[in-house]
Coordinates of C-alpha atoms in Angstrom, one line a residue:
X1014 CA 58.0 -67.4 107.1
X1015 CA 58.6 -70.2 104.5
X1016 CA 55.0 -69.6 102.6
X1017 CA 55.9 -65.4 103.0
X1018 CA 58.5 -65.7 101.6
X1019 CA 57.9 -67.6 98.5
X1020 CA 54.2 -66.4 97.9
X1021 CA 54.1 -63.2 99.3
X1022 CA 58.1 -61.5 99.6
X1023 CA 59.3 -62.4 96.8
X1024 CA 56.6 -61.7 93.7
X1025 CA 56.2 -58.7 96.0
X1026 CA 59.2 -57.6 94.6
X1027 CA 58.8 -58.9 91.7
X1028 CA 55.6 -56.4 91.4
X1029 CA 57.3 -53.6 93.6
X1030 CA 60.2 -53.2 90.3
X1031 CA 57.0 -52.7 88.2
X1032 CA 55.9 -50.2 90.2
X1033 CA 58.9 -48.7 90.4
X1034 CA 59.7 -48.5 86.5
X1035 CA 56.4 -46.5 86.2
X1036 CA 57.0 -44.0 88.8
X1037 CA 59.8 -43.4 87.2
X1038 CA 58.3 -41.5 84.3
X1039 CA 55.2 -40.4 86.4
X1040 CA 57.8 -38.2 88.7
X1041 CA 60.1 -37.2 85.7
X1042 CA 56.8 -35.5 84.1
X1043 CA 55.8 -33.8 86.9
X1044 CA 59.4 -32.9 87.4
X1045 CA 60.3 -31.7 84.8
X1046 CA 57.1 -30.5 83.1
X1047 CA 55.4 -29.8 86.2
X1048 CA 51.7 -31.7 85.3
X1049 CA 50.2 -35.6 86.4
X1050 CA 50.3 -37.4 83.2
X1051 CA 47.4 -40.1 83.4
X1052 CA 48.2 -41.3 80.5
X1053 CA 50.9 -42.9 81.3
X1054 CA 49.3 -46.3 81.6
X1055 CA 48.4 -46.2 78.1
X1056 CA 52.0 -46.0 77.3
X1057 CA 53.0 -48.9 79.6
X1058 CA 49.8 -50.7 77.8
X1059 CA 51.2 -49.7 74.4
X1060 CA 54.6 -50.7 75.2
X1061 CA 53.3 -54.4 76.1
X1062 CA 51.1 -54.7 72.5
X1063 CA 54.0 -53.3 70.6
X1064 CA 56.5 -56.0 71.8
X1065 CA 53.7 -59.0 71.4
X1066 CA 53.6 -58.1 67.8
X1067 CA 57.9 -58.1 67.9
X1068 CA 58.0 -61.3 68.9
X1069 CA 54.9 -62.3 66.4
X1070 CA 56.7 -61.1 63.7
X1071 CA 60.2 -62.2 64.8
X1072 CA 59.7 -65.2 67.1
X1073 CA 62.0 -63.7 69.6
X1074 CA 61.5 -63.6 73.4
X1075 CA 60.0 -60.2 74.3
X1076 CA 62.8 -59.3 76.9
X1077 CA 64.7 -58.9 73.2
X1078 CA 62.7 -57.1 70.9
X1079 CA 61.6 -54.8 74.0
X1080 CA 64.2 -52.0 72.9
X1081 CA 62.4 -52.0 69.7
X1082 CA 59.4 -51.4 71.0
X1083 CA 60.4 -48.6 73.9
X1084 CA 61.9 -46.4 70.0
X1085 CA 58.3 -46.8 69.1
X1086 CA 56.4 -45.4 72.5
X1087 CA 59.4 -43.3 72.4
X1088 CA 58.6 -41.8 68.8
X1089 CA 54.5 -42.0 70.1
X1090 CA 55.3 -40.0 72.7
X1091 CA 57.5 -37.1 70.8
X1092 CA 54.8 -36.8 68.6
X1093 CA 52.0 -36.8 71.9
X1094 CA 53.8 -34.0 73.0
X1095 CA 53.9 -31.9 70.3
X1096 CA 50.3 -32.8 69.0
X1097 CA 48.1 -32.0 72.3
X1098 CA 50.9 -30.7 75.1
X1099 CA 53.0 -28.2 73.5
X1100 CA 50.2 -25.7 73.1
X1101 CA 48.8 -26.1 76.7
X1102 CA 52.6 -25.2 78.3
X1103 CA 52.0 -21.9 79.1
X1104 CA 47.7 -22.8 80.7
X1105 CA 46.9 -24.0 83.4
X1106 CA 47.9 -27.0 85.2
X1107 CA 44.7 -28.1 85.5
X1108 CA 43.8 -27.9 80.7
X1109 CA 47.5 -29.7 80.8
X1110 CA 46.5 -32.3 83.3
X1111 CA 42.5 -33.3 81.7
X1112 CA 44.2 -33.1 77.9
X1113 CA 46.3 -36.3 79.2
X1114 CA 42.7 -37.8 80.2
X1115 CA 42.1 -37.6 77.0
X1116 CA 44.8 -38.8 75.4
X1117 CA 44.3 -41.8 78.0
X1118 CA 41.6 -43.1 76.2
X1119 CA 42.7 -41.6 73.1
X1120 CA 45.7 -43.9 73.2
X1121 CA 43.0 -47.0 75.0
X1122 CA 40.8 -46.5 72.3
X1123 CA 43.5 -47.2 69.2
X1124 CA 45.1 -50.5 71.6
X1125 CA 41.6 -51.7 71.2
X1126 CA 40.8 -51.0 67.1
X1127 CA 44.5 -52.7 66.3
X1128 CA 44.5 -55.5 69.1
X1129 CA 40.9 -55.8 70.1
X1130 CA 40.8 -56.9 73.5
X1131 CA 40.8 -60.4 74.3
X1132 CA 43.6 -61.0 76.9
X1133 CA 47.1 -62.5 74.8
X1134 CA 50.4 -63.6 76.4
X1135 CA 53.7 -62.9 76.2
X1136 CA 55.1 -66.1 76.3
X1137 CA 52.0 -69.3 76.3
X1138 CA 52.6 -72.0 79.2
X1139 CA 53.5 -71.9 82.8
X1140 CA 56.8 -72.2 83.8
X1141 CA 57.3 -74.5 86.4
X1142 CA 59.7 -72.1 89.2
X1143 CA 63.6 -72.6 91.0
X1144 CA 64.0 -74.5 93.7
X1145 CA 66.8 -73.7 96.0
X1146 CA 67.7 -75.9 98.6
X1147 CA 64.3 -78.2 98.8
X1148 CA 63.0 -74.6 100.3
X1149 CA 63.0 -71.2 97.7
X1150 CA 60.4 -71.3 94.9
X1151 CA 61.7 -68.8 92.5
X1152 CA 60.0 -68.1 89.2
X1153 CA 62.6 -67.6 86.4
X1154 CA 59.6 -64.7 84.7
X1155 CA 60.7 -63.4 88.4
X1156 CA 64.3 -63.3 88.2
X1157 CA 64.2 -61.5 84.4
X1158 CA 61.3 -58.6 85.9
X1159 CA 63.6 -58.1 89.1
X1160 CA 67.2 -57.9 88.0
X1161 CA 66.0 -56.3 84.4
X1162 CA 64.0 -53.7 86.5
X1163 CA 67.6 -53.2 88.6
X1164 CA 69.6 -52.9 85.4
X1165 CA 66.8 -50.2 83.8
X1166 CA 67.0 -48.7 87.4
X1167 CA 70.9 -48.7 87.6
X1168 CA 71.0 -47.0 83.4
X1169 CA 68.6 -43.9 85.0
X1170 CA 71.0 -43.4 87.8
X1171 CA 73.6 -42.8 85.1
X1172 CA 72.0 -41.2 83.1
X1173 CA 71.0 -38.2 85.6
X1174 CA 74.5 -38.4 87.5
X1175 CA 76.5 -38.9 84.6
X1176 CA 75.0 -37.2 81.2
X1177 CA 75.4 -33.6 80.7
X1178 CA 71.4 -33.9 79.8
X1179 CA 70.6 -35.9 83.2
X1180 CA 72.0 -33.1 84.6
X1181 CA 70.9 -30.7 82.5
X1182 CA 67.0 -32.7 83.2
X1183 CA 67.8 -31.8 86.8
X1184 CA 68.3 -28.7 86.8
X1185 CA 65.2 -28.4 85.2
X1186 CA 63.4 -30.3 87.7
X1187 CA 64.9 -27.7 90.6
X1188 CA 64.3 -24.4 88.5
X1189 CA 63.3 -24.6 84.7
X1190 CA 63.4 -20.2 85.2
X1191 CA 66.6 -20.5 86.0
X1192 CA 68.2 -23.6 83.9
X1193 CA 66.7 -21.3 81.0
X1194 CA 69.3 -18.5 81.7
X1195 CA 72.0 -20.9 82.3
X1196 CA 71.1 -21.6 78.9
X1197 CA 70.3 -25.0 78.7
X1198 CA 67.8 -26.0 76.1
X1199 CA 64.7 -26.7 77.7
X1200 CA 63.0 -28.4 74.4
X1201 CA 66.0 -30.8 74.3
X1202 CA 65.2 -31.5 78.1
X1203 CA 62.0 -32.2 77.8
X1204 CA 62.0 -34.7 74.7
X1205 CA 65.1 -36.5 76.4
X1206 CA 62.5 -36.8 79.2
X1207 CA 59.3 -38.2 77.2
X1208 CA 61.8 -41.0 75.8
X1209 CA 62.8 -41.8 79.3
X1210 CA 59.5 -42.2 80.7
X1211 CA 58.5 -44.1 77.3
X1212 CA 61.3 -46.2 77.6
X1213 CA 60.5 -47.5 81.2
X1214 CA 57.1 -47.3 80.4
X1215 CA 57.2 -49.7 78.4
X1216 CA 60.1 -52.3 80.7
X1217 CA 56.7 -51.3 82.9
X1218 CA 54.1 -52.9 81.2
X1219 CA 56.4 -55.7 79.2
X1220 CA 57.1 -57.4 82.1
X1221 CA 53.8 -56.7 83.8
X1222 CA 52.4 -58.5 80.7
X1223 CA 55.6 -61.3 81.3
X1224 CA 54.4 -61.7 84.5
X1225 CA 50.7 -62.4 83.9
X1226 CA 48.7 -61.4 80.4
X1227 CA 48.0 -58.7 78.2
X1228 CA 44.5 -56.3 77.9
X1229 CA 44.0 -53.3 76.8
X1230 CA 43.7 -52.2 80.8
X1231 CA 46.4 -53.4 82.4
X1232 CA 47.9 -49.3 82.1
X1233 CA 44.7 -48.1 83.3
X1234 CA 44.8 -51.0 86.4
X1235 CA 48.5 -50.3 87.4
X1236 CA 47.9 -46.5 87.4
X1237 CA 46.9 -46.0 90.8
X1238 CA 50.0 -47.3 92.8
X1239 CA 52.2 -46.8 90.1
X1240 CA 51.8 -42.7 91.0
X1241 CA 51.2 -43.5 95.0
X1242 CA 54.2 -45.3 94.4
X1243 CA 55.8 -41.9 93.1
X1244 CA 54.1 -40.1 96.3
X1245 CA 55.6 -42.0 98.4
X1246 CA 58.8 -41.4 97.0
X1247 CA 58.5 -37.8 97.4
X1248 CA 57.2 -36.4 93.9
X1249 CA 59.3 -35.2 91.8
X1250 CA 62.3 -37.6 93.0
X1251 CA 63.5 -40.1 90.7
X1252 CA 64.9 -42.6 93.2
X1253 CA 62.1 -41.9 95.4
X1254 CA 59.7 -43.5 92.9
X1255 CA 62.6 -46.1 92.5
X1256 CA 62.2 -47.1 96.4
X1257 CA 58.5 -46.0 96.9
X1258 CA 57.4 -48.4 94.2
X1259 CA 59.6 -51.3 95.7
X1260 CA 57.7 -50.3 99.2

């Protein structure tokens, strides 16, 4: 039982938290923009590499510079939406889905061009796990990941339930046409969706890199379980995505 807790349950909660953060962006994009964004995993990777560069420049802990990486990836996401996705919003869904495949390959190629394909580490070295009551072994990294993920999930919850833009996002998720008729600025909602999706994607990518390493395929490799988490929780339901990732 102790072996299960120490080597499966605790690391599994950390990985599930990463899945949950990634699934939030997937499910928000699907519920509001009505398409599956296959470039989402590359945004996770891009966020991890931005964080890596910021750590190299400043020498600050990766969690401390992560908000800057979130802002940078949010700008990239908004630019991608404006140039590549917005012209196809009135087109059949399959066209914008294929566009996201193309964007996935483009972002990966740009990442490989600037950072190379070698494995990188956010924090070199091995952290010794904490031993609690001489029984439980908990890695400090896993504690940071789970606590950080829960904090960000709480922020998403407060955004969706306590803010005007969050309520507009929920309204547009239920019915885009009705949201327009009630005077909601749908373009503002779409921009907010990309920003929230980018922030959670960066957090997922940074936490994944923090737990292991950075490579140019990390976002693509985690994309399938992230989609599975979103589907398990009910596609288009942020709270379901959080639960699906942990499950």
